[in-house]
PDB file of C-alpha atoms in Angstrom:
ATOM      1  CA  MET A   1     -13.641  12.524   1.104  1.00 94.00           C
ATOM      2  CA  TYR A   2     -16.735  14.467   2.127  1.00 95.00           C
ATOM      3  CA  VAL A   3     -15.574  16.978   4.753  1.00 96.00           C
ATOM      4  CA  PRO A   4     -18.069  19.541   6.109  1.00 95.00           C
ATOM      5  CA  ALA A   5     -16.299  22.707   7.226  1.00 95.00           C
ATOM      6  CA  PHE A   6     -16.905  22.027  10.916  1.00 93.00           C
ATOM      7  CA  ASN A   7     -15.281  18.557  10.597  1.00 96.00           C
ATOM      8  CA  ALA A   8     -12.143  19.718   8.760  1.00 96.00           C
ATOM      9  CA  MET A   9      -8.880  19.053  10.604  1.00 94.00           C
ATOM     10  CA  PRO A  10      -6.375  21.929  10.607  1.00 91.00           C
ATOM     11  CA  GLN A  11      -2.856  21.119   9.459  1.00 88.00           C
ATOM     12  CA  SER A  12      -1.533  20.963  13.014  1.00 88.00           C
ATOM     13  CA  GLU A  13      -4.083  18.254  13.870  1.00 92.00           C
ATOM     14  CA  VAL A  14      -3.300  16.367  10.665  1.00 92.00           C
ATOM     15  CA  ASP A  15       0.398  16.347  11.559  1.00 90.00           C
ATOM     16  CA  SER A  16      -0.313  15.082  15.075  1.00 92.00           C
ATOM     17  CA  PHE A  17      -2.701  12.452  13.724  1.00 94.00           C
ATOM     18  CA  LEU A  18      -0.178  11.117  11.205  1.00 93.00           C
ATOM     19  CA  ALA A  19       2.514  11.040  13.880  1.00 91.00           C
ATOM     20  CA  ALA A  20       0.268   8.846  16.025  1.00 92.00           C
ATOM     21  CA  GLN A  21      -0.939   6.419  13.346  1.00 93.00           C
ATOM     22  CA  ALA A  22       1.292   3.554  12.309  1.00 93.00           C
ATOM     23  CA  ALA A  23      -0.493   2.098   9.283  1.00 97.00           C
ATOM     24  CA  ALA A  24      -2.683   2.982   6.317  1.00 98.00           C
ATOM     25  CA  GLN A  25      -4.736   1.318   3.624  1.00 98.00           C
ATOM     26  CA  LEU A  26      -2.818   1.600   0.342  1.00 98.00           C
ATOM     27  CA  ILE A  27      -5.386   1.752  -2.459  1.00 98.00           C
ATOM     28  CA  THR A  28      -4.500   1.634  -6.163  1.00 98.00           C
ATOM     29  CA  VAL A  29      -6.215   0.533  -9.356  1.00 97.00           C
ATOM     30  CA  GLY A  30      -4.607  -2.119 -11.539  1.00 95.00           C
ATOM     31  CA  PRO A  31      -4.413  -2.128 -15.344  1.00 94.00           C
ATOM     32  CA  ASP A  32      -7.646  -4.127 -15.544  1.00 95.00           C
ATOM     33  CA  GLY A  33      -9.528  -1.505 -13.558  1.00 95.00           C
ATOM     34  CA  ARG A  34      -9.759  -3.666 -10.430  1.00 96.00           C
ATOM     35  CA  PRO A  35      -8.918  -1.828  -7.193  1.00 97.00           C
ATOM     36  CA  ASP A  36      -6.335  -3.257  -4.797  1.00 98.00           C
ATOM     37  CA  ALA A  37      -6.058  -2.416  -1.098  1.00 98.00           C
ATOM     38  CA  THR A  38      -3.428  -3.507   1.428  1.00 98.00           C
ATOM     39  CA  LEU A  39      -2.851  -2.373   5.003  1.00 98.00           C
ATOM     40  CA  VAL A  40       0.782  -1.248   5.202  1.00 98.00           C
ATOM     41  CA  PRO A  41       3.013   0.155   7.950  1.00 97.00           C
ATOM     42  CA  ILE A  42       3.969   3.726   7.126  1.00 97.00           C
ATOM     43  CA  VAL A  43       6.526   6.345   7.976  1.00 95.00           C
ATOM     44  CA  THR A  44       6.217   9.939   6.794  1.00 93.00           C
ATOM     45  CA  THR A  45       8.837  12.561   6.016  1.00 89.00           C
ATOM     46  CA  ARG A  46       8.614  16.232   5.078  1.00 81.00           C
ATOM     47  CA  ARG A  47      10.826  18.672   3.214  1.00 64.00           C
ATOM     48  CA  SER A  48      12.367  19.749   6.519  1.00 61.00           C
ATOM     49  CA  ASP A  49      13.892  16.264   6.720  1.00 58.00           C
ATOM     50  CA  PRO A  50      17.333  16.513   5.068  1.00 50.00           C
ATOM     51  CA  ASP A  51      17.178  12.785   4.253  1.00 55.00           C
ATOM     52  CA  ALA A  52      13.954  13.127   2.282  1.00 56.00           C
ATOM     53  CA  PRO A  53      14.663  14.592  -1.159  1.00 56.00           C
ATOM     54  CA  GLY A  54      11.872  14.486  -3.695  1.00 58.00           C
ATOM     55  CA  ASP A  55       8.905  15.164  -1.437  1.00 60.00           C
ATOM     56  CA  GLY A  56       5.595  15.801  -3.142  1.00 59.00           C
ATOM     57  CA  PRO A  57       4.000  19.228  -3.658  1.00 63.00           C
ATOM     58  CA  ALA A  58       2.227  18.985  -0.289  1.00 68.00           C
ATOM     59  CA  GLY A  59       5.644  18.548   1.307  1.00 81.00           C
ATOM     60  CA  LEU A  60       4.839  15.004   2.380  1.00 91.00           C
ATOM     61  CA  ARG A  61       6.355  11.686   1.392  1.00 94.00           C
ATOM     62  CA  VAL A  62       5.060   8.360   2.702  1.00 96.00           C
ATOM     63  CA  LEU A  63       7.245   5.250   2.787  1.00 97.00           C
ATOM     64  CA  ALA A  64       6.009   1.682   3.190  1.00 98.00           C
ATOM     65  CA  HIS A  65       6.576  -1.843   1.920  1.00 98.00           C
ATOM     66  CA  LEU A  66       4.601  -4.781   0.549  1.00 98.00           C
ATOM     67  CA  ALA A  67       5.241  -8.518   0.696  1.00 98.00           C
ATOM     68  CA  ARG A  68       6.767  -9.735  -2.544  1.00 97.00           C
ATOM     69  CA  GLN A  69       4.222 -12.559  -2.661  1.00 97.00           C
ATOM     70  CA  ASN A  70       1.411  -9.988  -2.615  1.00 98.00           C
ATOM     71  CA  ASP A  71       0.691  -9.290  -6.293  1.00 97.00           C
ATOM     72  CA  HIS A  72      -0.584  -5.816  -5.396  1.00 98.00           C
ATOM     73  CA  TRP A  73       2.853  -4.336  -6.044  1.00 98.00           C
ATOM     74  CA  GLN A  74       3.046  -5.953  -9.492  1.00 97.00           C
ATOM     75  CA  ARG A  75      -0.231  -4.301 -10.455  1.00 97.00           C
ATOM     76  CA  ILE A  76       1.090  -0.826  -9.643  1.00 98.00           C
ATOM     77  CA  THR A  77       2.281   1.371 -12.500  1.00 95.00           C
ATOM     78  CA  ASP A  78       4.936   3.834 -11.355  1.00 95.00           C
ATOM     79  CA  GLY A  79       3.500   7.330 -11.223  1.00 95.00           C
ATOM     80  CA  ALA A  80      -0.090   6.076 -10.994  1.00 96.00           C
ATOM     81  CA  PRO A  81      -2.632   7.745  -8.688  1.00 97.00           C
ATOM     82  CA  VAL A  82      -2.815   6.355  -5.170  1.00 98.00           C
ATOM     83  CA  LEU A  83      -4.962   6.856  -2.091  1.00 98.00           C
ATOM     84  CA  LEU A  84      -3.729   6.214   1.439  1.00 98.00           C
ATOM     85  CA  VAL A  85      -6.491   5.986   4.036  1.00 98.00           C
ATOM     86  CA  VAL A  86      -5.162   6.581   7.536  1.00 98.00           C
ATOM     87  CA  ALA A  87      -7.908   5.717  10.002  1.00 97.00           C
ATOM     88  CA  GLY A  88      -8.240   6.571  13.663  1.00 96.00           C
ATOM     89  CA  PRO A  89     -10.723   5.100  16.156  1.00 96.00           C
ATOM     90  CA  ASP A  90     -14.407   5.002  15.247  1.00 97.00           C
ATOM     91  CA  ALA A  91     -17.579   4.271  17.194  1.00 98.00           C
ATOM     92  CA  TYR A  92     -21.365   4.100  16.981  1.00 98.00           C
ATOM     93  CA  ILE A  93     -23.224   7.019  18.576  1.00 98.00           C
ATOM     94  CA  SER A  94     -26.586   6.141  20.140  1.00 98.00           C
ATOM     95  CA  PRO A  95     -29.300   8.815  19.922  1.00 97.00           C
ATOM     96  CA  GLY A  96     -30.296   7.700  23.407  1.00 96.00           C
ATOM     97  CA  TRP A  97     -27.274   9.547  24.752  1.00 97.00           C
ATOM     98  CA  TYR A  98     -28.445  12.946  23.495  1.00 96.00           C
ATOM     99  CA  ALA A  99     -30.157  15.453  25.753  1.00 94.00           C
ATOM    100  CA  THR A 100     -32.357  16.447  22.810  1.00 94.00           C
ATOM    101  CA  LYS A 101     -33.762  12.919  22.647  1.00 92.00           C
ATOM    102  CA  ARG A 102     -35.539  13.647  25.920  1.00 90.00           C
ATOM    103  CA  GLU A 103     -36.636  17.081  24.705  1.00 90.00           C
ATOM    104  CA  HIS A 104     -38.233  16.275  21.329  1.00 94.00           C
ATOM    105  CA  GLY A 105     -37.063  12.853  20.146  1.00 90.00           C
ATOM    106  CA  ARG A 106     -35.921  14.099  16.728  1.00 93.00           C
ATOM    107  CA  VAL A 107     -32.554  12.348  16.785  1.00 93.00           C
ATOM    108  CA  VAL A 108     -30.995   9.460  14.892  1.00 96.00           C
ATOM    109  CA  PRO A 109     -27.849   7.317  15.279  1.00 97.00           C
ATOM    110  CA  THR A 110     -24.564   8.291  13.696  1.00 97.00           C
ATOM    111  CA  TRP A 111     -20.943   7.162  13.566  1.00 98.00           C
ATOM    112  CA  ASN A 112     -18.025   9.264  14.802  1.00 98.00           C
ATOM    113  CA  TYR A 113     -14.458   8.861  13.608  1.00 98.00           C
ATOM    114  CA  THR A 114     -11.239  10.530  12.552  1.00 97.00           C
ATOM    115  CA  ALA A 115      -9.429   9.885   9.280  1.00 98.00           C
ATOM    116  CA  VAL A 116      -6.874  11.408   6.947  1.00 97.00           C
ATOM    117  CA  HIS A 117      -6.811  10.712   3.209  1.00 97.00           C
ATOM    118  CA  LEU A 118      -3.524  11.197   1.373  1.00 97.00           C
ATOM    119  CA  SER A 119      -3.665  11.302  -2.426  1.00 96.00           C
ATOM    120  CA  GLY A 120      -0.723  11.446  -4.785  1.00 95.00           C
ATOM    121  CA  THR A 121       1.440   9.256  -6.978  1.00 96.00           C
ATOM    122  CA  VAL A 122       3.063   5.933  -6.161  1.00 97.00           C
ATOM    123  CA  THR A 123       6.399   4.327  -7.064  1.00 97.00           C
ATOM    124  CA  VAL A 124       7.564   0.773  -6.390  1.00 98.00           C
ATOM    125  CA  HIS A 125      11.203   0.322  -5.322  1.00 98.00           C
ATOM    126  CA  ASP A 126      12.512  -3.203  -5.860  1.00 97.00           C
ATOM    127  CA  ASP A 127      15.907  -2.275  -4.450  1.00 96.00           C
ATOM    128  CA  PRO A 128      17.256  -3.921  -1.257  1.00 95.00           C
ATOM    129  CA  ASP A 129      19.198  -0.817  -0.185  1.00 96.00           C
ATOM    130  CA  TRP A 130      16.147   1.436  -0.600  1.00 97.00           C
ATOM    131  CA  VAL A 131      13.954  -1.041   1.281  1.00 97.00           C
ATOM    132  CA  LEU A 132      16.570  -1.364   4.043  1.00 97.00           C
ATOM    133  CA  ASP A 133      16.299   2.385   4.636  1.00 97.00           C
ATOM    134  CA  VAL A 134      12.500   2.131   4.932  1.00 97.00           C
ATOM    135  CA  VAL A 135      12.694  -0.841   7.302  1.00 97.00           C
ATOM    136  CA  THR A 136      15.271   0.999   9.411  1.00 97.00           C
ATOM    137  CA  ARG A 137      13.026   4.084   9.609  1.00 96.00           C
ATOM    138  CA  LEU A 138       9.984   1.991  10.526  1.00 97.00           C
ATOM    139  CA  THR A 139      11.927   0.092  13.166  1.00 97.00           C
ATOM    140  CA  HIS A 140      13.224   3.298  14.722  1.00 96.00           C
ATOM    141  CA  ARG A 141       9.694   4.703  14.826  1.00 94.00           C
ATOM    142  CA  HIS A 142       8.393   1.778  16.861  1.00 95.00           C
ATOM    143  CA  GLU A 143      11.459   0.995  18.965  1.00 96.00           C
ATOM    144  CA  ALA A 144      12.846   4.420  19.906  1.00 94.00           C
ATOM    145  CA  HIS A 145      10.715   4.760  23.063  1.00 94.00           C
ATOM    146  CA  ARG A 146      11.769   1.392  24.504  1.00 96.00           C
ATOM    147  CA  ALA A 147      14.332   1.061  27.281  1.00 97.00           C
ATOM    148  CA  ALA A 148      16.275  -1.424  25.151  1.00 96.00           C
ATOM    149  CA  PRO A 149      15.229  -0.709  21.553  1.00 96.00           C
ATOM    150  CA  TRP A 150      15.793  -3.381  18.950  1.00 96.00           C
ATOM    151  CA  ALA A 151      17.689  -2.222  15.858  1.00 96.00           C
ATOM    152  CA  VAL A 152      17.923  -3.755  12.410  1.00 96.00           C
ATOM    153  CA  THR A 153      21.674  -4.050  12.970  1.00 96.00           C
ATOM    154  CA  ASP A 154      21.019  -6.340  15.958  1.00 96.00           C
ATOM    155  CA  ALA A 155      20.288  -9.179  13.523  1.00 97.00           C
ATOM    156  CA  PRO A 156      22.993 -10.758  11.327  1.00 97.00           C
ATOM    157  CA  ALA A 157      23.468  -8.736   8.143  1.00 96.00           C
ATOM    158  CA  LYS A 158      23.145 -11.855   5.954  1.00 96.00           C
ATOM    159  CA  TYR A 159      19.834 -12.715   7.603  1.00 97.00           C
ATOM    160  CA  ILE A 160      18.489  -9.175   7.104  1.00 97.00           C
ATOM    161  CA  ARG A 161      19.499  -9.215   3.439  1.00 96.00           C
ATOM    162  CA  GLY A 162      17.579 -12.439   3.007  1.00 96.00           C
ATOM    163  CA  ARG A 163      14.486 -10.983   4.651  1.00 96.00           C
ATOM    164  CA  LEU A 164      14.692  -7.852   2.488  1.00 97.00           C
ATOM    165  CA  ARG A 165      14.271 -10.013  -0.606  1.00 96.00           C
ATOM    166  CA  ALA A 166      10.794 -10.909   0.654  1.00 97.00           C
ATOM    167  CA  ILE A 167       9.484  -7.316   0.449  1.00 98.00           C
ATOM    168  CA  VAL A 168       9.420  -4.395  -1.973  1.00 98.00           C
ATOM    169  CA  GLY A 169       9.381  -0.692  -1.169  1.00 98.00           C
ATOM    170  CA  ILE A 170       6.517   1.730  -1.737  1.00 98.00           C
ATOM    171  CA  GLU A 171       6.920   5.501  -2.028  1.00 97.00           C
ATOM    172  CA  VAL A 172       3.998   7.921  -2.201  1.00 96.00           C
ATOM    173  CA  LEU A 173       4.499  11.579  -3.097  1.00 94.00           C
ATOM    174  CA  VAL A 174       1.484  13.338  -1.639  1.00 94.00           C
ATOM    175  CA  ASP A 175      -0.257  16.165  -3.465  1.00 92.00           C
ATOM    176  CA  THR A 176      -3.559  16.316  -1.540  1.00 94.00           C
ATOM    177  CA  VAL A 177      -4.209  15.966   2.192  1.00 94.00           C
ATOM    178  CA  GLU A 178      -7.768  15.740   3.578  1.00 95.00           C
ATOM    179  CA  GLY A 179      -8.341  15.392   7.309  1.00 96.00           C
ATOM    180  CA  LYS A 180     -11.729  14.802   8.909  1.00 97.00           C
ATOM    181  CA  ALA A 181     -12.602  14.663  12.607  1.00 97.00           C
ATOM    182  CA  LYS A 182     -16.293  13.782  12.867  1.00 97.00           C
ATOM    183  CA  LEU A 183     -16.732  14.297  16.597  1.00 97.00           C
ATOM    184  CA  GLY A 184     -20.209  15.735  16.982  1.00 95.00           C
ATOM    185  CA  GLN A 185     -19.257  19.329  16.287  1.00 94.00           C
ATOM    186  CA  ASN A 186     -22.765  19.945  14.910  1.00 93.00           C
ATOM    187  CA  ARG A 187     -24.418  18.892  18.182  1.00 94.00           C
ATOM    188  CA  SER A 188     -25.157  20.979  21.259  1.00 94.00           C
ATOM    189  CA  ASP A 189     -22.799  20.895  24.230  1.00 94.00           C
ATOM    190  CA  ALA A 190     -25.347  18.843  26.168  1.00 95.00           C
ATOM    191  CA  ASP A 191     -25.663  16.295  23.356  1.00 96.00           C
ATOM    192  CA  ARG A 192     -21.898  16.045  22.996  1.00 95.00           C
ATOM    193  CA  GLU A 193     -21.388  15.548  26.731  1.00 96.00           C
ATOM    194  CA  GLY A 194     -24.069  12.864  26.751  1.00 97.00           C
ATOM    195  CA  ALA A 195     -22.330  11.080  23.886  1.00 97.00           C
ATOM    196  CA  VAL A 196     -18.979  11.310  25.658  1.00 97.00           C
ATOM    197  CA  GLU A 197     -20.435   9.773  28.818  1.00 97.00           C
ATOM    198  CA  GLY A 198     -22.098   7.043  26.775  1.00 98.00           C
ATOM    199  CA  LEU A 199     -18.928   6.196  24.883  1.00 98.00           C
ATOM    200  CA  LEU A 200     -16.806   6.044  28.023  1.00 97.00           C
ATOM    201  CA  ALA A 201     -19.298   3.567  29.506  1.00 97.00           C
ATOM    202  CA  GLU A 202     -19.151   1.311  26.429  1.00 96.00           C
ATOM    203  CA  PRO A 203     -16.933  -1.781  26.193  1.00 94.00           C
ATOM    204  CA  GLY A 204     -14.062  -1.510  23.747  1.00 91.00           C
ATOM    205  CA  ASP A 205     -11.031   0.701  23.329  1.00 95.00           C
ATOM    206  CA  ASP A 206     -12.300   2.426  20.170  1.00 96.00           C
ATOM    207  CA  ALA A 207     -15.427   3.745  21.890  1.00 97.00           C
ATOM    208  CA  HIS A 208     -13.332   5.102  24.750  1.00 97.00           C
ATOM    209  CA  ALA A 209     -10.856   6.683  22.334  1.00 97.00           C
ATOM    210  CA  VAL A 210     -13.633   8.423  20.393  1.00 97.00           C
ATOM    211  CA  GLY A 211     -15.176   9.661  23.646  1.00 97.00           C
ATOM    212  CA  LEU A 212     -11.875  11.117  24.811  1.00 96.00           C
ATOM    213  CA  ALA A 213     -11.287  12.681  21.392  1.00 95.00           C
ATOM    214  CA  MET A 214     -14.716  14.329  21.557  1.00 95.00           C
ATOM    215  CA  ARG A 215     -13.962  15.676  25.036  1.00 93.00           C
ATOM    216  CA  ASP A 216     -10.503  16.934  24.061  1.00 88.00           C
ATOM    217  CA  HIS A 217     -11.797  18.501  20.860  1.00 82.00           C
ATOM    218  CA  ARG A 218     -14.417  20.423  22.794  1.00 68.00           C
ATOM    219  CA  ARG A 219     -11.827  21.729  25.231  1.00 55.00           C
ATOM    220  CA  GLY A 220      -9.531  22.684  22.365  1.00 53.00           C
TER     221      GLY A 220
END
């Protein structure tokens, strides 16, 4: 990923970003050279997690699953290179929002966004017990904040075992982490504030999220 120095996310921001994002594009290349991509729910662990032996050199392990009927998993060779694209909100930036447009007009549109790319090696786990652990982790991630969280054990064990046969586990050991926050850092304060105001006036949650991220990043 092309990451100018002023757009690079420090590790603390990468960690916060990954904690907030629930899914990623899993991208691999099959034996015929054709790329495959599937959006998958993810959960991450680090070496500090006592239940996460075998983390990659970057200290990060990503767990996910694929539908058994999706032939993507059958085209994965264990240990093959993999790219996980974790995307945040993105939005179009109109040059009409910039203060410098009124000064000299030498401005053009752009697109602001945040993203983290995780590269490493991938392993498929066609093991119901392994997949049950991943599903349990994913469920806890999304249910823990609820007043009455649903748990995998709330469903009949026989039913869960049957559902587990419909998916296979994916494990990524990460060796490279690239984080990019393209939030107008190369623009003047006046241009950035104009873009923030423009984004917050736009329809759509993504535009608002990018505007707030630009405002928070400036304050930070």
